[in-house]
Amino acid sequence: MSNQYHIERHPWQPFIPENSKILFLGTFPPKSDKWGMEFYYPNKINDFWRIMGMILHNDYIFFYDSSNNCFDKELIIKSMTDNGIALGDVGMEIIRLKNNASDKFLKIVTPINLLDHLKKAPKCNIIVSTGQKAAEIISSLTQTNIPPMGNFTTFSYSTERLIKIYRMPSTSRAYPLSLDKKTEFYHNLFISIGIL
């Protein structure tokens, strides 16, 4: 590969509460100049925390700190821990082929150690990809088919543990689906897996 490309390592450890029932996997954080906090889905124009706010607290801006114009990391961590929600990304080392946050131009150099993540979360039987690229990487790691949007496929972690792998729409504003429609997909997921 040309020397013009720079390998970036993921800035954060996976967030895996002891009681994790579900693991959300995105692709990789945007460049740090887009961060509103040092945590997953840090870009304030990404809809992930709006969707979680509406589903878990009936308020799109529940996690938004208007005084600092960013999301409230500590409030997010408390809510995710209380609800047994783990967070990670499929890329541990990546190259930005176009020097932007677009998944289309993101090359995964080193993918997530998915089995290790699942080992740390023994109660987690649900993996959710938040976008197409994440779904593709999870599919390759588990040797499963990519499910249709809003649906799942299954992966045998062990003889005693069957994992459901869901594919959800990207929470990026670049994904052409309204916030309400995205929220509906995620809301239906939470209902189907018994969190709501």
mmCIF file of C-alpha atoms in Angstrom:
data_model
loop_
_atom_site.group_PDB
_atom_site.id
_atom_site.type_symbol
_atom_site.label_atom_id
_atom_site.label_comp_id
_atom_site.label_asym_id
_atom_site.label_seq_id
_atom_site.Cartn_x
_atom_site.Cartn_y
_atom_site.Cartn_z
ATOM 1 C CA MET A 1 0.000 0.000 0.000
ATOM 2 C CA SER A 2 1.194 3.508 -0.782
ATOM 3 C CA ASN A 3 2.977 5.454 1.966
ATOM 4 C CA GLN A 4 0.406 8.241 1.598
ATOM 5 C CA TYR A 5 -2.030 6.195 3.713
ATOM 6 C CA HIS A 6 -1.979 6.358 7.495
ATOM 7 C CA ILE A 7 -3.178 3.526 9.728
ATOM 8 C CA GLU A 8 -5.434 4.750 12.539
ATOM 9 C CA ARG A 9 -5.970 2.702 15.688
ATOM 10 C CA HIS A 10 -9.284 2.782 17.495
ATOM 11 C CA PRO A 11 -9.174 5.452 20.217
ATOM 12 C CA TRP A 12 -11.317 3.643 22.801
ATOM 13 C CA GLN A 13 -11.714 0.309 24.516
ATOM 14 C CA PRO A 14 -14.958 -1.531 23.844
ATOM 15 C CA PHE A 15 -17.710 -0.583 26.269
ATOM 16 C CA ILE A 16 -18.982 -3.862 27.730
ATOM 17 C CA PRO A 17 -21.007 -3.665 30.958
ATOM 18 C CA GLU A 18 -21.152 -6.919 32.955
ATOM 19 C CA ASN A 19 -24.880 -7.271 32.312
ATOM 20 C CA SER A 20 -24.634 -6.710 28.534
ATOM 21 C CA LYS A 21 -27.478 -8.330 26.618
ATOM 22 C CA ILE A 22 -26.876 -6.619 23.274
ATOM 23 C CA LEU A 23 -23.747 -5.452 21.439
ATOM 24 C CA PHE A 24 -24.014 -2.587 18.954
ATOM 25 C CA LEU A 25 -21.197 -2.484 16.411
ATOM 26 C CA GLY A 26 -20.509 0.473 14.167
ATOM 27 C CA THR A 27 -17.544 0.827 11.836
ATOM 28 C CA PHE A 28 -15.052 3.356 13.245
ATOM 29 C CA PRO A 29 -15.206 6.851 14.785
ATOM 30 C CA PRO A 30 -14.882 9.899 12.540
ATOM 31 C CA LYS A 31 -11.741 12.011 12.709
ATOM 32 C CA SER A 32 -11.283 13.664 16.095
ATOM 33 C CA ASP A 33 -12.213 17.134 14.818
ATOM 34 C CA LYS A 34 -15.788 15.813 14.483
ATOM 35 C CA TRP A 35 -16.019 14.549 18.054
ATOM 36 C CA GLY A 36 -18.375 16.125 20.540
ATOM 37 C CA MET A 37 -17.256 13.655 23.218
ATOM 38 C CA GLU A 38 -14.711 10.874 23.602
ATOM 39 C CA PHE A 39 -17.065 7.930 23.285
ATOM 40 C CA TYR A 40 -18.898 5.888 20.682
ATOM 41 C CA TYR A 41 -20.955 7.782 18.081
ATOM 42 C CA PRO A 42 -19.237 11.049 19.068
ATOM 43 C CA ASN A 43 -20.375 13.189 16.147
ATOM 44 C CA LYS A 44 -23.239 15.404 17.307
ATOM 45 C CA ILE A 45 -24.951 15.122 13.918
ATOM 46 C CA ASN A 46 -24.992 11.293 14.082
ATOM 47 C CA ASP A 47 -28.464 10.099 15.074
ATOM 48 C CA PHE A 48 -27.501 7.109 17.250
ATOM 49 C CA TRP A 49 -27.930 8.893 20.595
ATOM 50 C CA ARG A 50 -31.112 10.617 19.431
ATOM 51 C CA ILE A 51 -32.541 7.207 18.550
ATOM 52 C CA MET A 52 -31.462 5.708 21.887
ATOM 53 C CA GLY A 53 -32.868 8.736 23.716
ATOM 54 C CA MET A 54 -36.270 8.301 22.091
ATOM 55 C CA ILE A 55 -36.411 4.521 22.580
ATOM 56 C CA LEU A 56 -35.141 4.370 26.166
ATOM 57 C CA HIS A 57 -36.344 7.739 27.513
ATOM 58 C CA ASN A 58 -39.042 8.930 25.057
ATOM 59 C CA ASP A 59 -36.968 11.996 24.195
ATOM 60 C CA TYR A 60 -34.775 12.516 21.133
ATOM 61 C CA ILE A 61 -32.597 15.003 22.987
ATOM 62 C CA PHE A 62 -32.403 13.147 26.315
ATOM 63 C CA PHE A 63 -28.638 12.601 25.934
ATOM 64 C CA TYR A 64 -27.950 16.042 24.498
ATOM 65 C CA ASP A 65 -26.167 18.622 26.634
ATOM 66 C CA SER A 66 -27.372 21.892 25.116
ATOM 67 C CA SER A 67 -25.147 24.046 27.325
ATOM 68 C CA ASN A 68 -22.039 22.398 25.844
ATOM 69 C CA ASN A 69 -23.550 21.598 22.426
ATOM 70 C CA CYS A 70 -22.630 17.904 22.616
ATOM 71 C CA PHE A 71 -23.847 14.594 23.984
ATOM 72 C CA ASP A 72 -23.544 13.858 27.717
ATOM 73 C CA LYS A 73 -21.063 10.983 27.994
ATOM 74 C CA GLU A 74 -21.720 10.230 31.674
ATOM 75 C CA LEU A 75 -25.488 10.148 31.174
ATOM 76 C CA ILE A 76 -25.005 7.845 28.177
ATOM 77 C CA ILE A 77 -22.741 5.482 30.127
ATOM 78 C CA LYS A 78 -25.256 5.249 32.969
ATOM 79 C CA SER A 79 -28.168 4.523 30.628
ATOM 80 C CA MET A 80 -26.224 1.952 28.605
ATOM 81 C CA THR A 81 -25.083 0.202 31.779
ATOM 82 C CA ASP A 82 -28.590 0.223 33.269
ATOM 83 C CA ASN A 83 -30.001 -1.282 30.051
ATOM 84 C CA GLY A 84 -27.246 -3.859 29.434
ATOM 85 C CA ILE A 85 -26.071 -2.307 26.167
ATOM 86 C CA ALA A 86 -22.490 -2.845 24.957
ATOM 87 C CA LEU A 87 -20.796 -0.749 22.274
ATOM 88 C CA GLY A 88 -17.906 -1.323 19.904
ATOM 89 C CA ASP A 89 -16.763 -0.975 16.304
ATOM 90 C CA VAL A 90 -15.770 -3.554 13.716
ATOM 91 C CA GLY A 91 -12.541 -1.735 12.849
ATOM 92 C CA MET A 92 -9.640 -1.795 15.309
ATOM 93 C CA GLU A 93 -7.175 -0.421 12.739
ATOM 94 C CA ILE A 94 -8.292 1.340 9.582
ATOM 95 C CA ILE A 95 -7.135 3.444 6.667
ATOM 96 C CA ARG A 96 -9.197 6.363 5.367
ATOM 97 C CA LEU A 97 -8.785 6.138 1.606
ATOM 98 C CA LYS A 98 -10.401 9.567 1.112
ATOM 99 C CA ASN A 99 -9.420 11.159 4.443
ATOM 100 C CA ASN A 100 -13.053 11.375 5.582
ATOM 101 C CA ALA A 101 -15.556 9.412 7.703
ATOM 102 C CA SER A 102 -17.338 7.665 4.830
ATOM 103 C CA ASP A 103 -17.568 3.888 5.254
ATOM 104 C CA LYS A 104 -17.357 3.602 1.489
ATOM 105 C CA PHE A 105 -13.744 4.793 1.626
ATOM 106 C CA LEU A 106 -12.755 3.024 4.842
ATOM 107 C CA LYS A 107 -10.393 0.055 4.627
ATOM 108 C CA ILE A 108 -10.413 -2.255 7.643
ATOM 109 C CA VAL A 109 -6.806 -3.267 8.337
ATOM 110 C CA THR A 110 -7.459 -5.114 11.611
ATOM 111 C CA PRO A 111 -11.028 -6.132 12.463
ATOM 112 C CA ILE A 112 -12.572 -6.557 15.874
ATOM 113 C CA ASN A 113 -11.841 -9.713 17.875
ATOM 114 C CA LEU A 114 -15.514 -10.566 18.013
ATOM 115 C CA LEU A 115 -15.153 -13.797 19.971
ATOM 116 C CA ASP A 116 -13.199 -11.967 22.664
ATOM 117 C CA HIS A 117 -15.936 -9.334 22.929
ATOM 118 C CA LEU A 118 -18.558 -12.059 23.328
ATOM 119 C CA LYS A 119 -16.422 -13.833 25.930
ATOM 120 C CA LYS A 120 -16.411 -10.634 28.010
ATOM 121 C CA ALA A 121 -20.221 -10.451 27.761
ATOM 122 C CA PRO A 122 -21.499 -13.954 28.602
ATOM 123 C CA LYS A 123 -25.160 -12.818 28.750
ATOM 124 C CA CYS A 124 -25.019 -11.147 25.332
ATOM 125 C CA ASN A 125 -26.840 -13.093 22.623
ATOM 126 C CA ILE A 126 -27.597 -10.183 20.276
ATOM 127 C CA ILE A 127 -25.205 -8.357 17.933
ATOM 128 C CA VAL A 128 -26.451 -5.357 15.965
ATOM 129 C CA SER A 129 -24.654 -3.795 13.004
ATOM 130 C CA THR A 130 -25.362 -0.089 12.650
ATOM 131 C CA GLY A 131 -24.749 0.141 8.925
ATOM 132 C CA GLN A 132 -23.779 -1.800 5.818
ATOM 133 C CA LYS A 133 -19.994 -1.860 6.305
ATOM 134 C CA ALA A 134 -20.340 -3.139 9.856
ATOM 135 C CA ALA A 135 -22.777 -5.800 8.616
ATOM 136 C CA GLU A 136 -20.279 -6.912 5.960
ATOM 137 C CA ILE A 137 -17.422 -7.261 8.454
ATOM 138 C CA ILE A 138 -19.563 -9.137 10.989
ATOM 139 C CA SER A 139 -20.727 -11.431 8.198
ATOM 140 C CA SER A 140 -17.144 -12.226 7.185
ATOM 141 C CA LEU A 141 -16.040 -12.810 10.798
ATOM 142 C CA THR A 142 -18.935 -15.148 11.586
ATOM 143 C CA GLN A 143 -19.228 -16.713 8.114
ATOM 144 C CA THR A 144 -22.921 -15.868 8.030
ATOM 145 C CA ASN A 145 -25.097 -14.181 5.411
ATOM 146 C CA ILE A 146 -25.927 -10.495 5.769
ATOM 147 C CA PRO A 147 -29.589 -10.376 6.807
ATOM 148 C CA PRO A 148 -32.144 -8.043 5.226
ATOM 149 C CA MET A 149 -32.564 -4.671 6.930
ATOM 150 C CA GLY A 150 -34.295 -5.070 10.277
ATOM 151 C CA ASN A 151 -33.853 -8.843 10.317
ATOM 152 C CA PHE A 152 -31.314 -11.255 11.743
ATOM 153 C CA THR A 153 -29.243 -14.316 11.044
ATOM 154 C CA THR A 154 -27.813 -16.714 13.626
ATOM 155 C CA PHE A 155 -24.277 -17.618 14.645
ATOM 156 C CA SER A 156 -23.223 -20.449 16.963
ATOM 157 C CA TYR A 157 -20.700 -19.029 19.418
ATOM 158 C CA SER A 158 -20.683 -22.415 21.164
ATOM 159 C CA THR A 159 -22.933 -25.452 21.431
ATOM 160 C CA GLU A 160 -24.759 -23.702 24.297
ATOM 161 C CA ARG A 161 -24.843 -20.158 22.920
ATOM 162 C CA LEU A 162 -26.647 -19.036 19.793
ATOM 163 C CA ILE A 163 -26.123 -15.404 18.774
ATOM 164 C CA LYS A 164 -28.642 -13.427 16.719
ATOM 165 C CA ILE A 165 -26.984 -10.916 14.367
ATOM 166 C CA TYR A 166 -29.273 -8.049 13.343
ATOM 167 C CA ARG A 167 -28.716 -5.548 10.563
ATOM 168 C CA MET A 168 -29.993 -2.043 11.242
ATOM 169 C CA PRO A 169 -29.864 1.147 9.171
ATOM 170 C CA SER A 170 -26.887 3.435 9.558
ATOM 171 C CA THR A 171 -27.405 6.247 12.045
ATOM 172 C CA SER A 172 -25.277 8.576 9.937
ATOM 173 C CA ARG A 173 -27.085 11.595 8.477
ATOM 174 C CA ALA A 174 -25.645 10.538 5.123
ATOM 175 C CA TYR A 175 -27.932 7.485 5.142
ATOM 176 C CA PRO A 176 -31.112 8.434 3.233
ATOM 177 C CA LEU A 177 -33.768 7.558 5.799
ATOM 178 C CA SER A 178 -35.641 9.888 8.130
ATOM 179 C CA LEU A 179 -34.898 9.943 11.843
ATOM 180 C CA ASP A 180 -38.412 8.683 12.607
ATOM 181 C CA LYS A 181 -38.017 5.730 10.222
ATOM 182 C CA LYS A 182 -34.601 4.839 11.649
ATOM 183 C CA THR A 183 -36.043 5.033 15.152
ATOM 184 C CA GLU A 184 -38.862 2.691 14.127
ATOM 185 C CA PHE A 185 -36.347 0.060 12.998
ATOM 186 C CA TYR A 186 -34.433 0.254 16.287
ATOM 187 C CA HIS A 187 -37.610 0.412 18.385
ATOM 188 C CA ASN A 188 -38.905 -2.760 16.750
ATOM 189 C CA LEU A 189 -35.553 -4.418 17.469
ATOM 190 C CA PHE A 190 -35.723 -3.528 21.180
ATOM 191 C CA ILE A 191 -39.252 -4.878 21.387
ATOM 192 C CA SER A 192 -38.377 -8.122 19.597
ATOM 193 C CA ILE A 193 -35.432 -8.876 21.888
ATOM 194 C CA GLY A 194 -37.335 -8.005 25.058
ATOM 195 C CA ILE A 195 -35.498 -4.884 26.224
ATOM 196 C CA LEU A 196 -38.744 -2.866 25.963
#
